[in-house]
Amino acid sequence: MNYWLLKTEPETFSWATLANDGHTVWDGVRNYQARNFLRQMKEGDKALFYHSGKEKQVVGICSIVKGSYPEKGQEANNWVVVEIVPDQLLENPVTLKSIKSVPVLSEMLLIRHTRLSVMPISSLEFYTIVELSKKQKP
DNA sequence: GCCAACGTTGGC
DNA sequence: GCCAACGTTGGC
């Protein structure tokens, strides 16, 4: 199983919307590097759900329930989508600031490649952030 | 193939 | 509001 981080602007698509809908097709990715990571996603993988923009924090955990397949209408351009479901809301959001303050997380693409919206993370990074969410105060 | 101009993302 | 870091586009 692999771990990922999915970035979204909450004004466009938020955790609340995902939680409410119970399922979504992660489409609209138009960046080659992000697409290449999307392609590697498999059913059963886990992903941290990150709100960019004003919030800048990881807010939840979701699961990939359907691995990548061609985006409808974009087959010719090779863009792909995956399907996700909300897994759990973090007890407390984990802010970018707090992520930056933890040495073991300093190599994350989230920090090193600011503009990347779909990225792999290690299991250590995944669980470190989950643990942080249990310690932080709201 | 190079590079300037422009557009977008995302943090500060 | 600004800027850094990219990515894309188009002229040459």
CSV table of C-alpha atoms (C1' of nucleotides) in Angstrom, one decimal:
chain,number,residue,atom,x,y,z
A,1,MET,CA,0.0,0.0,0.0
A,2,ASN,CA,1.2,3.5,-0.8
A,3,TYR,CA,0.6,6.8,0.8
A,4,TRP,CA,-0.1,10.1,-0.9
A,5,LEU,CA,-1.1,13.7,-0.3
A,6,LEU,CA,-3.8,15.4,-2.2
A,7,LYS,CA,-3.9,19.2,-2.2
A,8,THR,CA,-7.1,21.2,-2.8
A,9,GLU,CA,-8.3,24.7,-2.3
A,10,PRO,CA,-11.2,24.4,0.1
A,11,GLU,CA,-13.1,27.1,-1.7
A,12,THR,CA,-13.0,24.8,-4.8
A,13,PHE,CA,-13.4,21.4,-3.2
A,14,SER,CA,-13.2,20.9,0.6
A,15,TRP,CA,-13.1,18.0,3.0
A,16,ALA,CA,-16.6,19.0,4.1
A,17,THR,CA,-17.8,18.4,0.5
A,18,LEU,CA,-16.1,15.1,0.3
A,19,ALA,CA,-17.5,14.0,3.7
A,20,ASN,CA,-20.9,15.1,2.6
A,21,ASP,CA,-20.8,13.4,-0.7
A,22,GLY,CA,-19.1,10.3,0.6
A,23,HIS,CA,-17.2,9.7,-2.6
A,24,THR,CA,-15.6,11.8,-5.4
A,25,VAL,CA,-13.8,11.5,-8.6
A,26,TRP,CA,-10.5,13.3,-8.3
A,27,ASP,CA,-10.4,15.0,-11.7
A,28,GLY,CA,-9.1,18.1,-13.3
A,29,VAL,CA,-5.4,17.4,-12.6
A,30,ARG,CA,-3.5,19.2,-15.4
A,31,ASN,CA,0.1,18.9,-14.4
A,32,TYR,CA,2.3,16.2,-15.8
A,33,GLN,CA,4.2,15.4,-12.6
A,34,ALA,CA,0.9,15.2,-10.6
A,35,ARG,CA,-0.6,13.0,-13.3
A,36,ASN,CA,2.3,10.6,-13.2
A,37,PHE,CA,1.7,10.2,-9.5
A,38,LEU,CA,-2.0,9.8,-10.0
A,39,ARG,CA,-1.3,7.0,-12.4
A,40,GLN,CA,0.5,5.1,-9.7
A,41,MET,CA,-2.4,5.2,-7.3
A,42,LYS,CA,-4.1,1.9,-6.5
A,43,GLU,CA,-7.2,0.8,-4.8
A,44,GLY,CA,-6.5,0.6,-1.0
A,45,ASP,CA,-3.9,3.4,-1.0
A,46,LYS,CA,-4.3,6.1,1.6
A,47,ALA,CA,-4.0,9.8,1.2
A,48,LEU,CA,-3.8,12.8,3.4
A,49,PHE,CA,-6.2,15.5,2.4
A,50,TYR,CA,-4.6,19.0,2.4
A,51,HIS,CA,-6.3,22.4,2.2
A,52,SER,CA,-4.2,25.0,0.5
A,53,GLY,CA,-4.6,28.7,0.4
A,54,LYS,CA,-5.8,30.3,3.6
A,55,GLU,CA,-5.8,27.2,5.6
A,56,LYS,CA,-2.6,25.4,4.7
A,57,GLN,CA,-3.3,22.3,6.7
A,58,VAL,CA,-3.9,18.6,6.5
A,59,VAL,CA,-7.5,18.0,7.5
A,60,GLY,CA,-8.3,14.4,6.9
A,61,ILE,CA,-7.5,11.0,5.6
A,62,CYS,CA,-9.0,9.5,2.6
A,63,SER,CA,-8.8,6.2,0.7
A,64,ILE,CA,-8.3,5.5,-2.9
A,65,VAL,CA,-11.2,3.2,-3.9
A,66,LYS,CA,-10.5,3.1,-7.6
A,67,GLY,CA,-7.1,3.3,-9.2
A,68,SER,CA,-6.4,5.7,-12.1
A,69,TYR,CA,-8.3,5.5,-15.3
A,70,PRO,CA,-8.7,7.9,-18.2
A,71,GLU,CA,-10.7,11.1,-17.5
A,72,LYS,CA,-13.9,11.2,-19.5
A,73,GLY,CA,-13.4,13.5,-22.5
A,74,GLN,CA,-9.7,13.7,-21.9
A,75,GLU,CA,-8.7,10.3,-23.2
A,76,ALA,CA,-6.8,11.8,-26.1
A,77,ASN,CA,-4.8,14.0,-23.8
A,78,ASN,CA,-4.0,11.1,-21.4
A,79,TRP,CA,-5.3,12.9,-18.3
A,80,VAL,CA,-6.5,10.5,-15.6
A,81,VAL,CA,-8.6,10.4,-12.5
A,82,VAL,CA,-8.9,8.3,-9.3
A,83,GLU,CA,-11.8,7.8,-7.0
A,84,ILE,CA,-11.6,8.5,-3.3
A,85,VAL,CA,-13.8,8.3,-0.2
A,86,PRO,CA,-13.3,10.1,3.1
A,87,ASP,CA,-11.7,7.9,5.7
A,88,GLN,CA,-11.6,10.1,8.8
A,89,LEU,CA,-11.4,13.7,9.8
A,90,LEU,CA,-8.3,14.4,11.8
A,91,GLU,CA,-8.9,15.2,15.4
A,92,ASN,CA,-7.0,18.4,14.9
A,93,PRO,CA,-5.7,19.8,11.6
A,94,VAL,CA,-2.0,19.6,11.1
A,95,THR,CA,-0.7,22.9,9.8
A,96,LEU,CA,2.0,23.5,7.2
A,97,LYS,CA,3.8,25.4,9.9
A,98,SER,CA,3.8,22.5,12.3
A,99,ILE,CA,4.9,20.2,9.5
A,100,LYS,CA,7.8,22.5,8.7
A,101,SER,CA,8.8,22.4,12.4
A,102,VAL,CA,9.3,18.6,12.4
A,103,PRO,CA,12.7,17.6,11.1
A,104,VAL,CA,11.6,14.2,9.8
A,105,LEU,CA,9.1,15.9,7.6
A,106,SER,CA,11.5,18.5,6.2
A,107,GLU,CA,12.1,16.5,2.9
A,108,MET,CA,8.4,16.3,2.0
A,109,LEU,CA,7.5,17.4,-1.5
A,110,LEU,CA,4.8,19.5,0.1
A,111,ILE,CA,7.6,21.7,1.4
A,112,ARG,CA,10.2,21.2,-1.4
A,113,HIS,CA,7.8,21.3,-4.3
A,114,THR,CA,5.2,23.8,-3.2
A,115,ARG,CA,3.2,23.8,-6.4
A,116,LEU,CA,2.7,20.1,-6.7
A,117,SER,CA,-0.9,19.1,-6.0
A,118,VAL,CA,-0.6,15.3,-6.0
A,119,MET,CA,2.4,13.8,-4.4
A,120,PRO,CA,3.7,10.6,-2.8
A,121,ILE,CA,4.6,10.5,0.9
A,122,SER,CA,6.3,7.8,2.9
A,123,SER,CA,4.6,5.7,5.5
A,124,LEU,CA,6.7,7.5,8.1
A,125,GLU,CA,5.6,10.9,6.9
A,126,PHE,CA,1.9,9.7,6.9
A,127,TYR,CA,2.0,8.3,10.4
A,128,THR,CA,4.0,11.2,11.8
A,129,ILE,CA,1.4,13.6,10.6
A,130,VAL,CA,-1.4,11.4,11.9
A,131,GLU,CA,0.3,11.3,15.3
A,132,LEU,CA,0.7,15.1,15.2
A,133,SER,CA,-3.0,15.5,14.7
A,134,LYS,CA,-3.6,13.7,18.0
A,135,LYS,CA,-1.3,16.0,19.9
A,136,GLN,CA,-2.2,19.4,18.6
A,137,LYS,CA,-4.7,21.5,20.3
A,138,PRO,CA,-7.4,23.1,18.2
B,1,DG,C1',16.1,24.4,-29.4
B,2,DC,C1',16.2,28.7,-27.0
B,3,DC,C1',14.3,32.2,-24.4
B,4,DA,C1',11.2,36.0,-23.3
B,5,DA,C1',6.7,36.9,-21.9
B,6,DC,C1',2.9,35.6,-19.7
B,7,DG,C1',-0.2,32.9,-16.6
B,8,DT,C1',-0.9,30.1,-12.4
B,9,DT,C1',-0.2,28.3,-7.9
B,10,DG,C1',0.6,28.8,-3.3
B,11,DG,C1',3.0,30.7,0.6
B,12,DC,C1',4.1,34.9,3.0
C,1,DG,C1',-0.8,42.5,-2.4
C,2,DC,C1',3.4,40.6,-3.4
C,3,DC,C1',6.7,37.4,-4.9
C,4,DA,C1',9.0,32.9,-5.9
C,5,DA,C1',8.7,29.0,-8.5
C,6,DC,C1',7.1,26.8,-12.1
C,7,DG,C1',4.7,25.6,-16.5
C,8,DT,C1',3.2,27.1,-21.1
C,9,DT,C1',3.2,29.6,-25.3
C,10,DG,C1',5.0,31.6,-29.2
C,11,DG,C1',8.5,34.1,-31.9
C,12,DC,C1',12.9,33.4,-33.8
